[in-house]
Coordinates of C-alpha atoms and ligand atoms in Angstrom, one line a residue:
M1 CA -0.3 -0.1 0.1
T2 CA 1.0 3.7 -0.5
K3 CA 2.7 5.0 2.6
R4 CA 1.3 8.9 3.1
A5 CA 3.9 11.5 4.9
L6 CA 3.0 15.0 6.3
I7 CA 5.8 17.4 6.3
T8 CA 5.6 20.6 8.0
G9 CA 8.3 23.1 6.3
I10 CA 7.8 21.3 2.8
T11 CA 8.9 24.9 1.3
G12 CA 12.0 25.0 3.6
Q13 CA 15.6 23.7 2.1
D14 CA 14.8 20.2 3.7
G15 CA 11.5 19.9 3.3
S16 CA 11.8 20.3 -0.3
Y17 CA 14.5 17.6 -0.3
L18 CA 12.3 15.4 1.8
A19 CA 9.5 15.6 -0.3
E20 CA 11.3 14.9 -3.3
F21 CA 13.2 12.0 -1.5
L22 CA 9.8 10.4 -0.5
L23 CA 8.0 11.2 -3.6
E24 CA 11.2 8.9 -5.3
K25 CA 10.3 6.3 -3.0
G26 CA 6.5 5.8 -4.0
Y27 CA 5.0 8.0 -0.9
E28 CA 2.5 10.4 -1.1
A29 CA 3.4 13.4 0.1
H30 CA 1.2 16.0 2.2
G31 CA 2.6 19.3 2.8
L32 CA 1.8 22.2 5.4
I33 CA 2.2 25.4 3.9
R34 CA 1.6 29.1 4.9
R35 CA -0.8 31.5 3.5
S36 CA 2.2 34.6 2.3
S37 CA 0.9 37.6 -0.2
T38 CA 3.7 36.2 -2.7
F39 CA 4.3 32.8 -3.7
N40 CA 6.9 30.9 -1.4
T41 CA 6.8 27.4 -2.6
D42 CA 9.9 28.0 -5.2
R43 CA 11.5 25.3 -3.5
I44 CA 9.0 22.6 -4.3
D45 CA 7.5 23.8 -7.7
H46 CA 9.5 21.4 -10.0
I47 CA 7.4 18.6 -7.9
Y48 CA 4.3 20.1 -7.8
T49 CA 1.5 18.6 -10.3
D50 CA -2.2 19.7 -10.4
P51 CA -3.9 18.3 -7.4
H52 CA -7.1 17.6 -10.3
D53 CA -4.9 15.0 -11.7
A54 CA -6.2 12.1 -9.8
K55 CA -2.4 10.7 -9.7
S56 CA -0.8 13.7 -8.0
K57 CA 1.3 12.7 -5.1
L58 CA 2.3 15.7 -3.9
L59 CA -0.7 17.7 -1.9
L60 CA -0.5 20.9 0.0
Y61 CA -2.6 22.7 2.7
Y62 CA -2.6 26.0 4.2
G63 CA -1.8 25.8 7.8
D64 CA 0.2 27.3 10.5
I65 CA 2.1 25.5 13.2
T66 CA 0.2 28.0 15.6
D67 CA -2.7 26.8 14.9
S68 CA -3.7 23.6 16.7
G69 CA -7.1 23.3 15.5
Q70 CA -5.8 23.1 12.0
L71 CA -3.0 20.7 12.5
T72 CA -5.4 18.0 14.3
N73 CA -7.9 18.0 11.5
L74 CA -4.8 17.8 9.0
I75 CA -3.7 14.8 11.1
Y76 CA -6.9 13.5 10.8
N77 CA -7.7 13.7 7.5
I78 CA -4.9 12.4 6.3
Q79 CA -4.0 9.8 8.7
P80 CA -0.3 9.7 7.7
D81 CA 2.0 6.9 8.4
E82 CA 4.7 9.3 9.2
I83 CA 5.4 12.8 10.2
Y84 CA 8.2 14.9 9.7
H85 CA 7.9 18.0 11.9
L86 CA 10.5 20.6 10.1
A87 CA 8.5 23.9 10.4
A88 CA 10.5 26.3 12.5
Q89 CA 11.9 29.9 12.6
S90 CA 15.1 28.3 11.9
H91 CA 17.6 31.6 11.8
V92 CA 19.6 31.5 15.3
R93 CA 20.4 35.2 14.8
V94 CA 17.2 36.0 14.3
S95 CA 15.8 34.2 17.3
F96 CA 17.7 37.0 19.6
D97 CA 15.2 39.3 18.3
M98 CA 12.3 37.7 18.4
P99 CA 12.5 35.0 21.3
E100 CA 8.9 35.1 22.4
F101 CA 8.0 34.2 18.5
T102 CA 10.8 31.6 18.1
G103 CA 9.6 30.0 21.3
D104 CA 6.3 29.8 19.9
V105 CA 6.6 28.8 16.7
T106 CA 10.0 26.4 17.1
G107 CA 9.4 25.1 20.5
L108 CA 5.3 24.9 21.4
G109 CA 5.1 24.0 17.8
T110 CA 6.3 20.7 18.6
T111 CA 4.4 19.8 21.6
R112 CA 0.8 21.3 19.4
L113 CA 1.5 18.5 16.8
L114 CA 2.5 15.8 19.3
D115 CA -0.6 16.7 21.7
A116 CA -2.4 16.7 18.0
I117 CA -1.4 13.2 16.9
R118 CA -2.5 12.1 20.7
R119 CA -6.2 13.7 20.3
S120 CA -6.6 12.5 16.6
G121 CA -5.9 8.8 18.1
I122 CA -4.1 7.6 14.9
K123 CA -0.6 5.9 14.9
T124 CA 1.6 7.4 13.3
R125 CA 6.0 7.7 13.3
F126 CA 7.3 11.2 14.2
Y127 CA 10.4 12.9 13.3
Q128 CA 11.7 15.9 15.1
A129 CA 14.3 18.4 13.6
S130 CA 16.1 18.6 16.2
S131 CA 19.7 20.8 16.3
S132 CA 23.3 20.6 17.1
E133 CA 22.6 24.1 18.1
M134 CA 21.0 22.6 21.6
F135 CA 24.7 21.6 22.2
G136 CA 25.8 25.5 22.8
D137 CA 29.1 25.4 24.0
S138 CA 29.2 21.6 25.2
P139 CA 32.9 20.7 23.8
P140 CA 33.1 18.8 20.7
P141 CA 32.7 16.4 19.5
Q142 CA 29.2 16.0 20.2
N143 CA 27.1 12.8 20.4
E144 CA 23.5 11.7 21.7
E145 CA 25.2 11.7 25.3
T146 CA 26.4 15.4 25.4
P147 CA 24.7 17.7 27.8
F148 CA 22.8 20.3 25.8
K149 CA 23.7 24.1 26.9
P150 CA 21.6 25.9 24.4
R151 CA 23.0 29.9 23.5
S152 CA 20.6 31.0 21.9
P153 CA 16.4 31.4 22.1
Y154 CA 16.3 29.3 19.2
G155 CA 18.8 26.7 20.9
A156 CA 16.5 26.4 23.8
A157 CA 13.3 26.3 22.4
K158 CA 14.8 23.2 20.2
V159 CA 15.8 21.7 23.7
Y160 CA 12.6 22.3 25.0
A161 CA 10.7 20.4 21.5
Y162 CA 13.5 17.9 22.3
W163 CA 12.0 17.0 25.6
M164 CA 8.4 17.2 24.9
V165 CA 8.8 14.4 22.0
K166 CA 11.0 12.3 24.4
N167 CA 7.9 13.0 27.4
Y168 CA 5.1 11.8 24.6
R169 CA 7.4 8.3 23.9
E170 CA 7.5 7.4 27.0
G171 CA 4.7 8.6 28.2
Y172 CA 2.1 7.4 25.3
G173 CA 4.3 5.1 23.7
M174 CA 4.8 7.1 20.5
L175 CA 7.1 6.0 17.6
A176 CA 8.9 9.4 18.0
V177 CA 12.4 10.3 17.6
N178 CA 14.9 12.9 17.5
G179 CA 17.2 13.5 14.6
I180 CA 20.2 16.0 16.0
L181 CA 20.9 17.3 12.9
F182 CA 24.4 19.3 12.5
N183 CA 24.5 22.4 9.8
H184 CA 23.3 21.0 6.4
E185 CA 23.6 23.4 3.2
S186 CA 22.9 23.2 -0.3
P187 CA 22.4 25.6 -3.6
R188 CA 18.6 25.6 -1.6
R189 CA 19.8 27.0 1.2
G190 CA 17.8 30.4 2.7
E191 CA 20.2 33.3 1.6
T192 CA 20.7 34.8 5.2
F193 CA 22.6 31.4 6.6
V194 CA 26.1 32.2 5.8
T195 CA 27.1 29.9 3.6
K196 CA 24.5 30.7 1.2
K197 CA 24.9 34.4 1.9
I198 CA 29.3 33.9 1.0
T199 CA 28.4 31.6 -2.1
R200 CA 26.0 33.7 -3.1
A201 CA 27.7 37.3 -3.0
L202 CA 30.9 35.2 -4.4
A203 CA 28.8 34.8 -7.5
R204 CA 27.4 38.4 -7.7
I205 CA 31.2 39.7 -7.1
K206 CA 32.4 37.9 -9.8
L207 CA 29.5 39.0 -12.0
G208 CA 29.9 42.5 -11.4
V209 CA 26.7 42.8 -9.6
Q210 CA 28.0 43.7 -5.9
D211 CA 30.9 44.8 -4.7
K212 CA 31.8 43.4 -1.2
L213 CA 30.0 40.9 1.1
Y214 CA 29.5 42.0 4.8
L215 CA 30.3 39.0 7.5
G216 CA 30.0 38.5 11.2
N217 CA 31.8 35.9 13.4
L218 CA 34.8 34.6 11.1
E219 CA 36.2 32.3 13.5
A220 CA 33.0 30.2 14.8
K221 CA 33.3 26.9 13.6
R222 CA 30.7 24.3 12.1
D223 CA 30.4 20.9 10.7
W224 CA 28.8 21.7 7.8
G225 CA 27.0 18.6 5.4
Y226 CA 24.8 18.1 2.3
A227 CA 21.1 18.3 2.7
P228 CA 20.2 15.9 0.4
D229 CA 22.5 13.1 2.5
F230 CA 21.0 14.8 5.8
V231 CA 16.9 14.1 4.5
E232 CA 17.8 10.2 3.9
A233 CA 18.7 9.7 7.8
M234 CA 15.7 11.5 8.9
W235 CA 13.7 8.9 6.8
L236 CA 16.2 6.0 7.9
M237 CA 15.0 7.2 11.5
L238 CA 11.4 6.7 10.9
Q239 CA 11.9 3.1 9.7
Q240 CA 13.5 1.7 12.7
D241 CA 11.4 -0.8 15.1
E242 CA 12.4 1.0 18.2
P243 CA 12.4 4.6 18.2
E244 CA 15.8 6.3 19.2
D245 CA 17.8 9.3 18.9
Y246 CA 20.1 10.2 16.4
V247 CA 23.0 12.5 15.9
I248 CA 23.9 13.1 12.1
A249 CA 27.0 14.9 10.8
T250 CA 30.1 14.7 8.6
G251 CA 32.5 14.9 12.0
E252 CA 34.5 17.3 10.3
T253 CA 34.9 21.1 11.1
H254 CA 35.6 24.2 9.7
S255 CA 35.7 27.6 10.6
V256 CA 33.6 30.6 8.8
R257 CA 37.1 32.1 7.1
E258 CA 37.9 28.3 6.1
F259 CA 34.5 28.4 4.0
V260 CA 35.2 31.8 2.5
N261 CA 38.4 31.0 1.4
L262 CA 37.7 27.5 0.0
A263 CA 34.7 29.2 -2.1
F264 CA 36.8 32.2 -3.4
N265 CA 39.7 30.0 -4.1
H266 CA 37.3 27.4 -6.5
A267 CA 36.6 30.7 -8.6
G268 CA 40.4 31.7 -8.6
I269 CA 40.5 34.3 -6.2
E270 CA 42.8 34.0 -3.3
L271 CA 42.2 36.3 -0.5
E272 CA 44.4 38.2 1.8
W273 CA 43.2 38.9 5.6
R274 CA 44.1 42.0 7.1
G275 CA 43.4 43.8 10.3
S276 CA 41.7 42.1 13.4
G277 CA 38.3 42.2 15.1
A278 CA 35.5 44.4 13.4
Y279 CA 38.7 45.9 11.4
E280 CA 39.3 42.7 9.5
K281 CA 39.0 43.0 5.6
G282 CA 39.6 40.3 3.3
I283 CA 41.4 41.8 0.2
V284 CA 42.3 40.1 -3.0
A285 CA 45.6 38.8 -3.3
S286 CA 45.9 37.3 -6.9
V287 CA 43.5 36.5 -9.5
D288 CA 43.7 33.4 -11.2
S289 CA 42.5 34.4 -14.6
K290 CA 41.7 30.9 -16.1
Q291 CA 40.3 29.6 -12.9
Y292 CA 38.7 33.1 -12.6
G293 CA 37.0 33.1 -16.1
V294 CA 36.2 36.9 -18.0
S295 CA 32.7 35.7 -19.1
S296 CA 32.2 37.3 -22.6
V297 CA 29.6 39.9 -21.4
Q298 CA 31.4 40.8 -18.3
N299 CA 33.8 43.8 -19.8
K300 CA 30.9 45.3 -22.2
N301 CA 29.9 48.0 -19.8
L302 CA 26.6 47.3 -20.5
E303 CA 24.0 50.4 -20.1
K304 CA 20.7 50.0 -18.9
P305 CA 18.7 50.7 -21.9
S306 CA 15.3 52.6 -20.9
A307 CA 13.2 49.3 -22.2
Y308 CA 14.3 47.9 -19.2
S309 CA 12.3 50.4 -16.8
S310 CA 9.9 47.9 -16.1
L311 CA 12.4 45.0 -15.7
P312 CA 13.0 43.5 -12.5
T313 CA 15.5 44.4 -9.4
V314 CA 18.7 42.9 -10.3
Y315 CA 19.9 44.5 -13.5
L316 CA 23.1 42.5 -14.3
S317 CA 25.4 45.5 -15.2
G318 CA 28.8 44.5 -16.5
K319 CA 32.0 45.2 -14.4
S320 CA 35.9 45.2 -15.4
Q321 CA 37.9 42.3 -13.9
L322 CA 39.0 42.6 -10.1
K323 CA 42.0 43.9 -9.1
V324 CA 44.8 42.7 -6.4
G325 CA 44.1 45.1 -3.0
D326 CA 40.5 45.2 -3.9
V327 CA 38.7 45.0 -0.7
L328 CA 35.9 42.2 -0.6
I329 CA 35.0 41.3 2.7
E330 CA 34.6 43.6 5.6
I331 CA 33.2 42.7 9.0
D332 CA 30.0 44.2 10.1
P333 CA 29.4 43.5 13.9
R334 CA 25.8 43.8 13.7
Y335 CA 26.2 40.3 12.4
F336 CA 27.7 39.1 15.7
R337 CA 25.3 37.2 18.3
P338 CA 24.6 38.5 21.5
L339 CA 25.8 34.6 22.6
E340 CA 27.3 32.4 20.1
V341 CA 28.3 28.7 19.7
E342 CA 31.8 28.3 18.7
F343 CA 32.5 24.8 18.1
L344 CA 30.4 22.0 16.7
Q345 CA 31.7 19.0 15.8
G346 CA 29.4 15.7 15.6
D347 CA 30.3 12.0 16.4
A348 CA 27.6 10.3 14.4
S349 CA 29.2 6.8 15.0
K350 CA 25.8 5.6 16.3
A351 CA 24.0 6.5 12.9
K352 CA 26.6 4.6 10.9
K353 CA 26.4 1.4 13.6
K354 CA 22.6 1.5 13.7
L355 CA 21.4 3.2 10.3
N356 CA 23.8 2.2 8.0
W357 CA 24.3 6.1 7.3
E358 CA 27.6 7.5 6.0
P359 CA 27.7 11.2 4.7
K360 CA 28.5 11.4 1.0
V361 CA 29.1 14.6 0.4
K362 CA 32.0 16.3 2.6
F363 CA 33.0 20.0 3.0
R364 CA 35.2 20.3 -0.4
D365 CA 32.8 19.1 -2.4
L366 CA 29.9 21.0 -0.7
V367 CA 31.5 24.3 -1.2
K368 CA 32.2 23.6 -4.6
I369 CA 28.6 22.6 -5.7
M370 CA 27.2 25.8 -3.9
V371 CA 29.5 28.1 -5.8
D372 CA 29.2 26.5 -9.1
E373 CA 25.7 26.6 -8.9
D374 CA 25.3 30.2 -7.6
I375 CA 27.6 31.3 -10.7
K376 CA 25.5 28.9 -12.8
D377 CA 22.2 30.6 -12.0
L378 CA 23.3 34.2 -12.0
E379 CA 25.2 33.7 -15.6
E380 CA 21.9 31.9 -16.6
M381 CA 19.8 35.3 -15.5
R382 CA 22.3 37.6 -17.1
R383 CA 21.7 35.7 -20.3
C384 CA 18.0 36.2 -20.2
Q385 CA 18.3 39.7 -19.9
D386 CA 20.3 40.0 -22.1
V387 CA 17.9 37.8 -24.7
I388 CA 15.4 40.4 -23.4
R389 CA 17.1 43.3 -23.9
K390 CA 17.7 42.4 -27.7
L391 CA 14.2 42.0 -28.1
A392 CA 13.1 45.0 -26.0
N393 CA 16.1 47.2 -28.6
S394 CA 14.1 45.1 -31.8
K395 CA 10.8 45.9 -30.6
S396 CA 11.6 49.8 -30.1
M397 CA 13.2 49.7 -33.6
Q398 CA 10.2 48.9 -35.5
Ligands
LIG1 P1 14.2 26.4 6.5 O1 14.6 26.3 5.2 O2 14.3 28.0 7.1 O3 12.5 25.9 6.5 C1 11.8 26.2 7.4 C2 10.3 25.9 7.2 O4 9.2 26.1 8.4 C3 9.9 26.7 5.8 O5 8.9 26.1 5.3 C4 8.7 27.8 6.4 O6 8.1 28.1 5.8 C5 8.5 27.0 7.9 N1 7.6 27.7 8.6 C6 7.8 28.8 9.8 N2 7.5 29.2 10.5 C7 6.3 28.6 10.1 C8 5.0 28.3 10.8 N3 4.4 29.3 12.0 N4 4.2 27.6 10.4 C9 4.3 26.9 9.1 N5 5.5 26.7 8.7 C10 6.6 27.3 9.1 O7 14.8 25.3 7.6 P2 15.4 24.1 6.8 O8 17.0 24.5 6.8 O9 14.9 23.4 6.0 O10 15.8 23.2 8.5 C11 14.5 22.4 8.6 C12 14.0 21.9 10.0 O11 15.3 21.4 10.7 C13 13.9 23.4 10.8 O12 13.1 23.1 12.1 C14 15.7 23.5 11.4 O13 15.3 24.7 12.7 C15 15.8 22.5 11.9 N6 17.7 22.0 11.8 C16 18.1 22.6 10.5 C17 19.6 22.4 10.2 C18 20.4 22.8 9.4 O14 21.6 22.9 9.0 N7 19.8 23.5 7.8 C19 19.9 21.8 11.6 C20 19.2 21.2 12.4 C21 17.9 21.7 12.4 P3 7.7 29.2 4.5 O15 9.0 29.0 3.6 O16 6.4 30.0 4.6 O17 9.2 30.3 5.3
LIG2 N1 24.2 34.1 9.4 C1 25.1 34.2 9.7 N2 25.2 35.5 8.7 N3 26.3 34.2 10.0 C2 27.1 34.3 10.2 C3 28.0 35.6 9.5 C4 26.8 36.0 8.6 O1 26.7 37.3 8.0 N4 28.8 35.9 9.6 C5 29.6 35.2 10.6 N5 28.7 34.2 10.6 C6 28.7 32.9 11.4 C7 27.5 32.7 13.1 O2 27.7 33.9 14.1 C8 27.5 31.7 13.0 O3 28.6 31.1 14.2 C9 27.8 30.8 11.8 O4 28.5 31.7 10.6 C10 27.1 29.5 11.3 O5 25.7 30.6 11.0 P1 24.0 30.4 10.3 O6 24.8 30.0 8.8 O7 23.2 31.5 10.6 O8 23.9 28.9 11.3 P2 23.9 28.6 12.7 O9 24.9 27.7 13.1 O10 23.8 29.8 13.6 O11 22.8 27.9 12.8 C11 22.0 26.8 11.5 O12 22.3 25.3 12.1 C12 21.7 25.0 13.3 C13 22.8 23.8 13.4 O13 23.4 24.2 14.4 C14 20.5 26.9 11.4 O14 20.0 26.1 10.4 C15 20.0 26.3 12.4 O15 18.2 26.1 12.1 C16 20.1 24.8 12.7 O16 19.1 24.1 13.7

């Protein structure tokens, strides 16, 4: 029989990869989406099919993790075999600005869902998106036995949710698990998380759309993995007979600075760091012109024609090549956090032993995947704009 999964947070990075993964496995995927004044389904548009089509296997419902009535209805009506709870206010820096909201969505949201399952009386398996941010300043390597010492409202909300999962598992016999996932990234990563912020800015610098990138703490160390690898681990956890919690990580750790250096290197730019603290700057030390590549339109200094006035937001104006000594990175203290998690490095040996899970993509390849994808996307956008410009010009000549 076809299995049914309900995914909260289906429009997010992980939700979109998980939906793809489950559809591929023959599941029917049901997703909770928020009503918004603009479309928020970019990441799943490619797998969406017309719901009028009887064969459609991806079904979406409006709802919010703060609305328990709707959650109970959905669970009762869908009767999912598996629930993947990924919806959250997931940005750590933002959680300092909105601690109460983060507690409501990221913490209490899990309780609402667990209780909706209990009240609806259905038998289902439940996955909670727990986080390495819960470890806070517990020293690395962190595993399932490491104490939680959260250092953000987000981390504290996730710790609360973690314990609610354990309570419902032990109190009501639910097959509910915590996947304690370390940072995982991809080209679909939200644009304000540091990896995507770096690779997106690099592509824009390379194509002459942006001059500089402003960052916060360059010394923080993270265990960065690849999101598609990590969603497979979520699924594996729910296929076990015994509900248990698992750490999912690559075991490798790197600083934000290392990420920046490797990303820029991959695009042919060698950086030199000068100054310290808030005054530190990343400066072009050399450019490998072969690797950096000079796209044919890059030096054209395209003028913005009047026909563009109705065109989008980013007009990709050309710009001359980078020079040695150009300042590409500066520090903006606004991106520092009131408290920082300095060092995350996961020990996923339990997942390896019991789930037979191992990451396929490690740090170096992850950086390359993200840089290449962002450059490719921007080049495609530029080509489209060139075509539109030509069309607009030929029309105005008629
Ligand atoms: P993400 O890209 O920020 O996606 C978050 C999802 O939650 C989006 O679909 C968002 O909807 C939805 N959402 C937010 N508030 C909601 C609400 N009130 N009601 C319903 N939906 C809501 O996050 P992600 O990187 O995919 O992460 C997925 C989950 O794993 C999150 O719980 C995150 O905290 C956790 N986690 C992530 C990582 C990581 O490194 N990525 C590591 C450990 C744990 P919109 O699209 O409408 O905003
Ligand atoms: N976002 C951001 N922006 N972070 C910066 C910047 C910047 O300009 N400059 C330096 N950083 C540092 C942050 O201070 C942090 O130490 C590190 O880069 C990673 O920041 P994020 O990419 O925002 O991720 P995170 O580690 O705080 O949180 C992510 O991983 C958690 C798992 O550990 C999120 O995905 C959470 O939802 C997830 O639970």
